[in-house]
PDB file of N, CA and C in Angstrom:
ATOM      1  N   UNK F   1     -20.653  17.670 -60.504  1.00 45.00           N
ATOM      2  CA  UNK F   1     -20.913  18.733 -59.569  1.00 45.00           C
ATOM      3  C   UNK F   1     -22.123  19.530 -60.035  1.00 45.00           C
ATOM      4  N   UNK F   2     -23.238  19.919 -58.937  1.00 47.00           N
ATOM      5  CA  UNK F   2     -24.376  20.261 -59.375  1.00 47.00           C
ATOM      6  C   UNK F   2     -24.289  21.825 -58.202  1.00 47.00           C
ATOM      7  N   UNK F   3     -24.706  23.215 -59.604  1.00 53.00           N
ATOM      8  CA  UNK F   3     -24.824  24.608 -58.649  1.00 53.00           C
ATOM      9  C   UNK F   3     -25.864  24.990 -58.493  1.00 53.00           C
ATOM     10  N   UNK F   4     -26.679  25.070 -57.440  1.00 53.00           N
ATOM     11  CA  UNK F   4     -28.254  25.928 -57.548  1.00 53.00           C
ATOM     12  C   UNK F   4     -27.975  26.982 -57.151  1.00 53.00           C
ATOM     13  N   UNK F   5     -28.766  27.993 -58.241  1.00 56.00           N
ATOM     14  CA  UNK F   5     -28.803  29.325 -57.904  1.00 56.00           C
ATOM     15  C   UNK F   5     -30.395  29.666 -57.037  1.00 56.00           C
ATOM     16  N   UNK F   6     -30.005  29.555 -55.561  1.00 59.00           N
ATOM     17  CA  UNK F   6     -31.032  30.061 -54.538  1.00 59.00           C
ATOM     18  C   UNK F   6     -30.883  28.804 -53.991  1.00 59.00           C
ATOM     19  N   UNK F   7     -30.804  29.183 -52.733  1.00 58.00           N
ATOM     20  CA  UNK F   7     -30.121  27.767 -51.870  1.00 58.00           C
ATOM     21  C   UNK F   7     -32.143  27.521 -50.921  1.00 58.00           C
ATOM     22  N   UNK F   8     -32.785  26.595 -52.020  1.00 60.00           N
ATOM     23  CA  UNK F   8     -33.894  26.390 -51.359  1.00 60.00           C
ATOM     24  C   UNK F   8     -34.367  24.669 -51.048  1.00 60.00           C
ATOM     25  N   UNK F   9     -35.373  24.188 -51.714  1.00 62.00           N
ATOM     26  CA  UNK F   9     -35.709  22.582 -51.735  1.00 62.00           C
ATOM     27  C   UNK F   9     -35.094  22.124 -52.810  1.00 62.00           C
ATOM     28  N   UNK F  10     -34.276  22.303 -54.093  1.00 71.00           N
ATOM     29  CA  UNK F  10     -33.983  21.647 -54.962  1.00 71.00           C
ATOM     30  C   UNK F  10     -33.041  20.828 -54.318  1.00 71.00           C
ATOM     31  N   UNK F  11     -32.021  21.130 -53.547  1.00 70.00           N
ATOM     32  CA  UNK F  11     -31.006  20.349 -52.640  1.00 70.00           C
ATOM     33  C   UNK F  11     -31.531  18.958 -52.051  1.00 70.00           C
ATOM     34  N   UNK F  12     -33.089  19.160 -51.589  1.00 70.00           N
ATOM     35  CA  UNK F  12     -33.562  17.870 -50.654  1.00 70.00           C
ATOM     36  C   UNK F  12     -33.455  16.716 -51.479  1.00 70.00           C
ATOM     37  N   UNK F  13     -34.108  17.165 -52.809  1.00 72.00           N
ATOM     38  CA  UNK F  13     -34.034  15.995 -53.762  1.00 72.00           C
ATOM     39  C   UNK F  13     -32.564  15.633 -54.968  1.00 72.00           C
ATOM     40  N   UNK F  14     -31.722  16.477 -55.397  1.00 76.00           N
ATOM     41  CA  UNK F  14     -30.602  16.810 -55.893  1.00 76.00           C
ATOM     42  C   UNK F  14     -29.496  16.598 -54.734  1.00 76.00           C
ATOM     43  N   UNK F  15     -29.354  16.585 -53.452  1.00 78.00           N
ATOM     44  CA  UNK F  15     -27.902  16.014 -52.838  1.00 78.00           C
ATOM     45  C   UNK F  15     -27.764  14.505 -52.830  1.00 78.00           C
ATOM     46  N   UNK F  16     -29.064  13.865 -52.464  1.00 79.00           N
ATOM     47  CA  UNK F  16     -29.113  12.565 -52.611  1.00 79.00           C
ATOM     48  C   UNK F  16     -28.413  12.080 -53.892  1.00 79.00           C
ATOM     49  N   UNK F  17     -27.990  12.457 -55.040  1.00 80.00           N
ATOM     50  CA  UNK F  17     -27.041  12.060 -55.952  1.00 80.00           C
ATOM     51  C   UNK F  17     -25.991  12.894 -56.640  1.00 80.00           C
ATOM     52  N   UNK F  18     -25.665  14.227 -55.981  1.00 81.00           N
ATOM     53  CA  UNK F  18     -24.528  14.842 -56.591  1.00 81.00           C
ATOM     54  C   UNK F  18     -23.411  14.148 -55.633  1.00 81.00           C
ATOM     55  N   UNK F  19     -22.581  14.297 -56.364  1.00 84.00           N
ATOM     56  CA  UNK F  19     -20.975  14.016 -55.710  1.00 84.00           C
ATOM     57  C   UNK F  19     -20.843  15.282 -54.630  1.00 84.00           C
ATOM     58  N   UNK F  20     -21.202  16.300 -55.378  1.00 84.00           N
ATOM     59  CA  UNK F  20     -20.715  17.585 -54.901  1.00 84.00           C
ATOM     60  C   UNK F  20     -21.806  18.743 -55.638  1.00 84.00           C
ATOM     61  N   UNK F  21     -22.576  19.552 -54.282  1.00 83.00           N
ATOM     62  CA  UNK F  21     -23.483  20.450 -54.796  1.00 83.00           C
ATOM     63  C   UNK F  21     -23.195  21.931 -54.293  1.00 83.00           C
ATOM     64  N   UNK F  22     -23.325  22.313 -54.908  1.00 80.00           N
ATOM     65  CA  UNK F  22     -23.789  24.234 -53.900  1.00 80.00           C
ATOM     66  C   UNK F  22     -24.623  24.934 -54.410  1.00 80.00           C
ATOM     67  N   UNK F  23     -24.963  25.640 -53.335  1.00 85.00           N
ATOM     68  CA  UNK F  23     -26.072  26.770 -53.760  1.00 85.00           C
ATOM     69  C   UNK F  23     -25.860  28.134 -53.017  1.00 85.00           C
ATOM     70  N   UNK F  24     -26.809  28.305 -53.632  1.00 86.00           N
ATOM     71  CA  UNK F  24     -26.436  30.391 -53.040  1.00 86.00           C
ATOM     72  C   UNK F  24     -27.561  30.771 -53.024  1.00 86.00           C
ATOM     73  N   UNK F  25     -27.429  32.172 -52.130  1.00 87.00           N
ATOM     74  CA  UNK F  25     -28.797  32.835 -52.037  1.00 87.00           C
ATOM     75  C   UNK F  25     -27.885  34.170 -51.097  1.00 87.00           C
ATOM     76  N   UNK F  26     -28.558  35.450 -51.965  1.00 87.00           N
ATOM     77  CA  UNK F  26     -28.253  36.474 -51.607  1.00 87.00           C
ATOM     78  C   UNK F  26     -28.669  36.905 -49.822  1.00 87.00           C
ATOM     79  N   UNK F  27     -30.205  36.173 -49.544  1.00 86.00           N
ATOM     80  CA  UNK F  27     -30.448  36.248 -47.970  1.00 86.00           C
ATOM     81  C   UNK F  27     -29.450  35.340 -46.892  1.00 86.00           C
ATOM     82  N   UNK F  28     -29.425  35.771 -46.252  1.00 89.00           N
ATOM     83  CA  UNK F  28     -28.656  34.976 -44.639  1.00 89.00           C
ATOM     84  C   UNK F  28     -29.766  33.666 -44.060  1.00 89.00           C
ATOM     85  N   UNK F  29     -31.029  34.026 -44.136  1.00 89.00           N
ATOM     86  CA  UNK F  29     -31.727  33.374 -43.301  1.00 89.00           C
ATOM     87  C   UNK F  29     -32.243  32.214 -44.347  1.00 89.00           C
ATOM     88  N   UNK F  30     -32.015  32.459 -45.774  1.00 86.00           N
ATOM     89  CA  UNK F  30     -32.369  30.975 -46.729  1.00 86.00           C
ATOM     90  C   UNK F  30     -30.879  30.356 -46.443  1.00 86.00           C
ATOM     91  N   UNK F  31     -30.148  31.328 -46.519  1.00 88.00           N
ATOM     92  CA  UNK F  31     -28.599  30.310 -46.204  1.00 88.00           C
ATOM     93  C   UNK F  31     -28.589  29.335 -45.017  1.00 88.00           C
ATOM     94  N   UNK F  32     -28.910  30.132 -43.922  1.00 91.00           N
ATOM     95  CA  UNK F  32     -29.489  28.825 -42.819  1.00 91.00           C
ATOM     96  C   UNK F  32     -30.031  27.872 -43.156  1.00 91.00           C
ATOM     97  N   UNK F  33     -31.255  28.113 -43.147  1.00 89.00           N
ATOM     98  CA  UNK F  33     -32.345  26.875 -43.250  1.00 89.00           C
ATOM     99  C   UNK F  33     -31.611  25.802 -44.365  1.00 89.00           C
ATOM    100  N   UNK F  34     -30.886  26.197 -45.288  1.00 87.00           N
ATOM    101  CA  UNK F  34     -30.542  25.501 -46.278  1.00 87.00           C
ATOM    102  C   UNK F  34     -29.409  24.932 -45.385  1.00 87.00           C
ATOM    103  N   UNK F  35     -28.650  25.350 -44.938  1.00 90.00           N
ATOM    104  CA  UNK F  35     -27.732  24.611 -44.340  1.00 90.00           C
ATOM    105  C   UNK F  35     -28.014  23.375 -42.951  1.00 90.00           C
ATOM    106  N   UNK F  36     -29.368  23.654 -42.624  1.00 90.00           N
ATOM    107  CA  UNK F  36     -30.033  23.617 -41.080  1.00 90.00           C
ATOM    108  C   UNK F  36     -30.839  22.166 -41.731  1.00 90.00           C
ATOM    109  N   UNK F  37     -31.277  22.459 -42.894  1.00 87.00           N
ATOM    110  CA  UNK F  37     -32.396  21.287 -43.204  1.00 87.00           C
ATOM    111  C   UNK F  37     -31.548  20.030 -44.555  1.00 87.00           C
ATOM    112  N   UNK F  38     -30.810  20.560 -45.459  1.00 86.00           N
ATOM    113  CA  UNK F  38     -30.286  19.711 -46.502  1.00 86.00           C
ATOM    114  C   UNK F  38     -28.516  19.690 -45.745  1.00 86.00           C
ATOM    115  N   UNK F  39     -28.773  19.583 -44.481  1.00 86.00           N
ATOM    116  CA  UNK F  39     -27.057  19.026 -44.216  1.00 86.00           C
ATOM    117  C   UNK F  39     -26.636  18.010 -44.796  1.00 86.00           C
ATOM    118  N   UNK F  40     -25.875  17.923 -45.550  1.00 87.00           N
ATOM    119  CA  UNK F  40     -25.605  16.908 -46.158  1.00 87.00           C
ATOM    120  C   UNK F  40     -23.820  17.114 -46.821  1.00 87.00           C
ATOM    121  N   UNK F  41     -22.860  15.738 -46.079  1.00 88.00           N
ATOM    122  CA  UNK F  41     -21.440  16.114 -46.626  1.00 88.00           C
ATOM    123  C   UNK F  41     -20.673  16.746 -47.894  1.00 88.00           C
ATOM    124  N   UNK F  42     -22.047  16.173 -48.670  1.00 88.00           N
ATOM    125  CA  UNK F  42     -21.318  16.977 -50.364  1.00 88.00           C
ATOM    126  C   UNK F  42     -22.144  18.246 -50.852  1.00 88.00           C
ATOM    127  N   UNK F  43     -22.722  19.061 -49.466  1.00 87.00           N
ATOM    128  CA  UNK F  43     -22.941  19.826 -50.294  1.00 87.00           C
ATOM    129  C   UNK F  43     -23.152  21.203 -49.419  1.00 87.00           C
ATOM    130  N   UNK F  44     -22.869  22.231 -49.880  1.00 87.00           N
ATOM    131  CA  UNK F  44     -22.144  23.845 -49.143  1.00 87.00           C
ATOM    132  C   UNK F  44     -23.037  24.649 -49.723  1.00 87.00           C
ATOM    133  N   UNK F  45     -23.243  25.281 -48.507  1.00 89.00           N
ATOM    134  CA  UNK F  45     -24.100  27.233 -49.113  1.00 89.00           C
ATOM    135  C   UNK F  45     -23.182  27.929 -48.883  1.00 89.00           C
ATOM    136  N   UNK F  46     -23.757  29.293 -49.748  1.00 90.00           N
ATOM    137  CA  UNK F  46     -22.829  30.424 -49.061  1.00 90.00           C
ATOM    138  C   UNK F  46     -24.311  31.439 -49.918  1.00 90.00           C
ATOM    139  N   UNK F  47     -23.488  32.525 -48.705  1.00 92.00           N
ATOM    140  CA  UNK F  47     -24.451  33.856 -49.197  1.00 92.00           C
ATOM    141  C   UNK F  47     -23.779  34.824 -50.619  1.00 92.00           C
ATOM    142  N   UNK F  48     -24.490  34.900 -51.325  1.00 91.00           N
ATOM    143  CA  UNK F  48     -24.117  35.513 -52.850  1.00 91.00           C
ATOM    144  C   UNK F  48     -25.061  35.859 -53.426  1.00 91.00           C
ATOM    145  N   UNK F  49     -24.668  36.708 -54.262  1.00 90.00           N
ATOM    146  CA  UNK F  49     -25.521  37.173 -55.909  1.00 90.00           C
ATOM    147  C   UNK F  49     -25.441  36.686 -56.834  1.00 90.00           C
ATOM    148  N   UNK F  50     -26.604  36.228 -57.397  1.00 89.00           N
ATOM    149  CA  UNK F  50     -26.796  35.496 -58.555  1.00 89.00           C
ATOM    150  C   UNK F  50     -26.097  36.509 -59.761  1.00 89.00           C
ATOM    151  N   UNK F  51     -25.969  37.801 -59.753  1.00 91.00           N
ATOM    152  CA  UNK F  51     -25.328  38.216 -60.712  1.00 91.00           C
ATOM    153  C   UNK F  51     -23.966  38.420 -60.447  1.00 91.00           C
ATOM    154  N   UNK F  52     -23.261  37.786 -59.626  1.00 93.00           N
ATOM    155  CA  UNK F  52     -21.874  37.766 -59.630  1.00 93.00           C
ATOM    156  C   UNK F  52     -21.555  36.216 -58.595  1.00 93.00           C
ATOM    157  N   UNK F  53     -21.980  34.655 -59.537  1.00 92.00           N
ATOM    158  CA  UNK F  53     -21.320  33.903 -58.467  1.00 92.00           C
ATOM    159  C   UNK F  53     -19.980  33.544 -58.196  1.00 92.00           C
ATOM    160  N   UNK F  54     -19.590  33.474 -57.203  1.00 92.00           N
ATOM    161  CA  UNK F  54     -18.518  33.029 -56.155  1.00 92.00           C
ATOM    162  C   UNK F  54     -17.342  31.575 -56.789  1.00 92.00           C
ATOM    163  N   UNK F  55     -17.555  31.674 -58.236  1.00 91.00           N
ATOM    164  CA  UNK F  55     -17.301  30.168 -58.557  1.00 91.00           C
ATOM    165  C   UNK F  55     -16.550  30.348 -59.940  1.00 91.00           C
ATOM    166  N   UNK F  56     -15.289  29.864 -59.808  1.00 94.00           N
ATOM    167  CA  UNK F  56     -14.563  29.847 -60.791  1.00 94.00           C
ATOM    168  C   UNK F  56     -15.448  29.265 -62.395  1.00 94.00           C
ATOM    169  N   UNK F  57     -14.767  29.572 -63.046  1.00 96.00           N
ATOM    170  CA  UNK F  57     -15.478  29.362 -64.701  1.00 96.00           C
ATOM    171  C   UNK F  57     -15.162  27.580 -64.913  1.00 96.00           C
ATOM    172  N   UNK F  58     -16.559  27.278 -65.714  1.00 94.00           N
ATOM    173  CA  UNK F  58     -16.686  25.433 -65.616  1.00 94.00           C
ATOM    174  C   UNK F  58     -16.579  24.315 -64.346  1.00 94.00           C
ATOM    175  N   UNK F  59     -17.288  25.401 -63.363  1.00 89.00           N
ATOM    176  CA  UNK F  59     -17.097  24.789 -62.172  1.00 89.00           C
ATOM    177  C   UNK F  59     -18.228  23.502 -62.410  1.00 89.00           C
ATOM    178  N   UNK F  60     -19.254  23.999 -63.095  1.00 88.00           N
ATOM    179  CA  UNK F  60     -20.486  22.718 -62.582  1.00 88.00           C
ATOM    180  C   UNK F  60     -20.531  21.937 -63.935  1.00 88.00           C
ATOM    181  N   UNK F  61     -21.337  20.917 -63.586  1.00 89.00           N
ATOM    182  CA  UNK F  61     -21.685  19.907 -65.020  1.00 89.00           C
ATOM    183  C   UNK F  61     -23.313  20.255 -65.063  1.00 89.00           C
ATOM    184  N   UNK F  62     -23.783  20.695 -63.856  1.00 86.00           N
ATOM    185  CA  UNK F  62     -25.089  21.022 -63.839  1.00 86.00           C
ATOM    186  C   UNK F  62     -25.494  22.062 -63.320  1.00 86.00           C
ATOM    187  N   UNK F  63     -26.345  23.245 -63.623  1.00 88.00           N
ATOM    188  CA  UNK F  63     -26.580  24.544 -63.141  1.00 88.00           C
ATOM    189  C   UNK F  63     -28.459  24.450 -62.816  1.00 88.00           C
ATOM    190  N   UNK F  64     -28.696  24.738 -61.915  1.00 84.00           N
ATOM    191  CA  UNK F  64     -29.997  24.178 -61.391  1.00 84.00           C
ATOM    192  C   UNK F  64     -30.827  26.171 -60.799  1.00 84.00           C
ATOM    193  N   UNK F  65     -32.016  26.695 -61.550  1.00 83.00           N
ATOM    194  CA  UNK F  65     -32.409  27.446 -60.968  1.00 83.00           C
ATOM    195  C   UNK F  65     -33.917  27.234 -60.557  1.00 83.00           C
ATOM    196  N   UNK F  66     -34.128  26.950 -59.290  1.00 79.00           N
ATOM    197  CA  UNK F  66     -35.427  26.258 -58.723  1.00 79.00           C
ATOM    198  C   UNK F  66     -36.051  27.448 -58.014  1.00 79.00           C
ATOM    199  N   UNK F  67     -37.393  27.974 -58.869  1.00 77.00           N
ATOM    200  CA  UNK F  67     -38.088  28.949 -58.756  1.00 77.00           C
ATOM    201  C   UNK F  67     -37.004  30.282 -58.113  1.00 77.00           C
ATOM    202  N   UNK F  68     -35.984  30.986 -59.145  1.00 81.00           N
ATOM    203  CA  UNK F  68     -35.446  31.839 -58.870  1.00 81.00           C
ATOM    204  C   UNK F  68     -35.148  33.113 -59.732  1.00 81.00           C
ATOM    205  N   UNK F  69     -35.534  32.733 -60.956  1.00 84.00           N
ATOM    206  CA  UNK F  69     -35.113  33.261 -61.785  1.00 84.00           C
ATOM    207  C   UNK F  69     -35.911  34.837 -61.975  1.00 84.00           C
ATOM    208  N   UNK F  70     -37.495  33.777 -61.576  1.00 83.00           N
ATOM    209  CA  UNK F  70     -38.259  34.846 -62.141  1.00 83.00           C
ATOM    210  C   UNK F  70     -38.851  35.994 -60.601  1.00 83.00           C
ATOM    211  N   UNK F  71     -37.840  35.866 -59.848  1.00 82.00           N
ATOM    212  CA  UNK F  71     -37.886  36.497 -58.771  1.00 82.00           C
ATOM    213  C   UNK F  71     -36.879  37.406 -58.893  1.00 82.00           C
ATOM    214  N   UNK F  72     -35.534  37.535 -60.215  1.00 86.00           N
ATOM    215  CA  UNK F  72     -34.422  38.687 -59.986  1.00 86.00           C
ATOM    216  C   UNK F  72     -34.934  39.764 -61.039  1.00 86.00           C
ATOM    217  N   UNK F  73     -34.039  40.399 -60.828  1.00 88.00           N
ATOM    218  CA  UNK F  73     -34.991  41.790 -61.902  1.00 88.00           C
ATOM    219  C   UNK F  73     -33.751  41.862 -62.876  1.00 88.00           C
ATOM    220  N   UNK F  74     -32.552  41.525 -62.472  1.00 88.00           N
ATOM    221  CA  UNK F  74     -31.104  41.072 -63.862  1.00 88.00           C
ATOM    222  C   UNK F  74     -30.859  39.707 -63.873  1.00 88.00           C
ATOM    223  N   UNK F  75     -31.869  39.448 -64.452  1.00 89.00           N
ATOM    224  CA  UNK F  75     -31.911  37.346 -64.543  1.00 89.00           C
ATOM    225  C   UNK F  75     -31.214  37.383 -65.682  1.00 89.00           C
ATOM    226  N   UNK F  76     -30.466  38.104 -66.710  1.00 93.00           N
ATOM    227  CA  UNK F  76     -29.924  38.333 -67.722  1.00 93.00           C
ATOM    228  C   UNK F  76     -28.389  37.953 -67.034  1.00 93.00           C
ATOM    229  N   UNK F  77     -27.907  38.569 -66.182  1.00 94.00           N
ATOM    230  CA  UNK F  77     -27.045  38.542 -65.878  1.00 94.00           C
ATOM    231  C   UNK F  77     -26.652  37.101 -64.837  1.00 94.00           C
ATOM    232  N   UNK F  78     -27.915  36.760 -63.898  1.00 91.00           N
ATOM    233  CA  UNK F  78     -28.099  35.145 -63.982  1.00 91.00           C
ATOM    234  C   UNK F  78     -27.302  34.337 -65.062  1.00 91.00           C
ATOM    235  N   UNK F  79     -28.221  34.725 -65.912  1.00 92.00           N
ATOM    236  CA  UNK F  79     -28.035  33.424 -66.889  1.00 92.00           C
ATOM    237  C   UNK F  79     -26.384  33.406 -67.434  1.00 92.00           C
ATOM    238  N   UNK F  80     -25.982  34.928 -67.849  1.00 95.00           N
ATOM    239  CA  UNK F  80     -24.389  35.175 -68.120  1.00 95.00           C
ATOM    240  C   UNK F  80     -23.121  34.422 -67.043  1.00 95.00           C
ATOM    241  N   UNK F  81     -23.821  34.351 -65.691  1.00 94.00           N
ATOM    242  CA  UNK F  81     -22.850  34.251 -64.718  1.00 94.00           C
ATOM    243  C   UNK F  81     -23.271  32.429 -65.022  1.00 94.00           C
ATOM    244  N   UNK F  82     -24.242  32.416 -65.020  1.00 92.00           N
ATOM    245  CA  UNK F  82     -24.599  30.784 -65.014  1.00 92.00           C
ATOM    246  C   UNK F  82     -23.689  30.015 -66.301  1.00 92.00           C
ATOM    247  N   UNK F  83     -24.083  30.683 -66.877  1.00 94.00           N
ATOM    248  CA  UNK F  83     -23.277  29.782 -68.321  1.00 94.00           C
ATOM    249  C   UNK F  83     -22.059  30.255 -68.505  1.00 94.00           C
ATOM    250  N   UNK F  84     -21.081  31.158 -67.516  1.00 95.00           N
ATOM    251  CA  UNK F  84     -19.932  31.242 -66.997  1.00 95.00           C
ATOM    252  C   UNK F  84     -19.370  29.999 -66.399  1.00 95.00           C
ATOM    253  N   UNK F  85     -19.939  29.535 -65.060  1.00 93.00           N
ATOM    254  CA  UNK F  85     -19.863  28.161 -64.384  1.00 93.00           C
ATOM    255  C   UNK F  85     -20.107  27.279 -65.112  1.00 93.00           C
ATOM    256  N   UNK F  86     -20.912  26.834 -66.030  1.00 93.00           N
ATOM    257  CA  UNK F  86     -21.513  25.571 -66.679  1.00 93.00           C
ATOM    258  C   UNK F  86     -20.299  25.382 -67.015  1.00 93.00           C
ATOM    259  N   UNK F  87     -20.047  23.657 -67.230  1.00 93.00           N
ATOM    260  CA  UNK F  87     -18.805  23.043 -67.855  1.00 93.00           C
ATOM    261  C   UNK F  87     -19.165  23.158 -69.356  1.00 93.00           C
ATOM    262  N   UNK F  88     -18.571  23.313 -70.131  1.00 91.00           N
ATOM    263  CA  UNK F  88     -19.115  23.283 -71.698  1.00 91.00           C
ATOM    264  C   UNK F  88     -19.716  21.938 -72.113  1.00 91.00           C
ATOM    265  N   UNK F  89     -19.409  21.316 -71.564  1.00 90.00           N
ATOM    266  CA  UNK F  89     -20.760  19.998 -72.075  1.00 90.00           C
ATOM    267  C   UNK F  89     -21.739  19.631 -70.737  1.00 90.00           C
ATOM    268  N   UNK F  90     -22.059  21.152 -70.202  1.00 86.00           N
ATOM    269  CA  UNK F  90     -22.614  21.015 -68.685  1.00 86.00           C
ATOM    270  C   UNK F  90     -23.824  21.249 -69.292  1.00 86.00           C
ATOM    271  N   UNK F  91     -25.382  21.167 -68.662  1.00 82.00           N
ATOM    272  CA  UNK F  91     -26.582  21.387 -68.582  1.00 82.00           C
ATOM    273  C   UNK F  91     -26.897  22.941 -67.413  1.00 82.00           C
ATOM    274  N   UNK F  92     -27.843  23.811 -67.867  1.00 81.00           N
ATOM    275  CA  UNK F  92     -28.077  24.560 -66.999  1.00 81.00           C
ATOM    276  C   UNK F  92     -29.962  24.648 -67.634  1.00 81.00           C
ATOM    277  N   UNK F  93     -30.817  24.101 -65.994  1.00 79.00           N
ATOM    278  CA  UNK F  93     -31.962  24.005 -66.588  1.00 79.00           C
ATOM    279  C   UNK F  93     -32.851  24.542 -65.214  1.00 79.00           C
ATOM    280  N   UNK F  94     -34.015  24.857 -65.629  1.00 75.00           N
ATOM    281  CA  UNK F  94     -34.822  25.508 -64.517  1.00 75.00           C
ATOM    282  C   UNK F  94     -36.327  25.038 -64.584  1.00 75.00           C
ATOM    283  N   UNK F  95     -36.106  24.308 -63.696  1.00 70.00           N
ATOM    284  CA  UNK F  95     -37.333  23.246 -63.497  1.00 70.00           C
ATOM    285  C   UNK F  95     -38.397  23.641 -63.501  1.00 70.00           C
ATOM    286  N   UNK F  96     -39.886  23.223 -64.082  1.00 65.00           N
ATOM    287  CA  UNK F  96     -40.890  23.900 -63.773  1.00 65.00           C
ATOM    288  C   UNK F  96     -41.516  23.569 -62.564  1.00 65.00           C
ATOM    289  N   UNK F  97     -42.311  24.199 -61.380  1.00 55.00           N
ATOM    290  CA  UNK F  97     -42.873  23.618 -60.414  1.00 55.00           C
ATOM    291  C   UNK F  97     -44.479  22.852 -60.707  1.00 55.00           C
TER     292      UNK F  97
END
């Protein structure tokens, strides 16, 4: 199971092989488009804060932040909530563009 924090293009290329993905994004209108353009069966948005996600502890094996990080002003708390979700032998990595 793969979580992106900011529900943007990482999905186009990342649903094509998760079992099961999600992403989030505090706006309504990235939640659309994300839902509108990466429809895809294994994988769900919802609207949230990166400093408080929606997701029980060791939910993911993979934590994905695609150009988001350096857009929050408590990316500290990102990363706390992120490595909350990570499975303990999970990866949480943030791609460079």
């Amino acid at each position: 199971m793969s979580g992106d924090g900011g529900a943007g293009y990482g999905w186009g290329v990342l649903g094509r092989w998760a079992a099961w993905g999600g992403g989030l994004d505090i706006g309504g209108e990235a939640v659309r488009f994300a839902r509108q353009h990466y429809a895809l069966r294994n994988l769900s948005f919802v609207r949230a804060s990166c400093a408080q996600l929606p997701f029980a502890a060791e939910s993911f094996e993979l934590v994905v932040a695609f150009e988001v990080i350096e857009h929050l002003q408590d990316w500290q708390e990102f990363l706390s909530e992120a490595r909350r979700v990570q499975m303990s032998s999970g990866t949480l990595t943030r791609p460079a563009s």
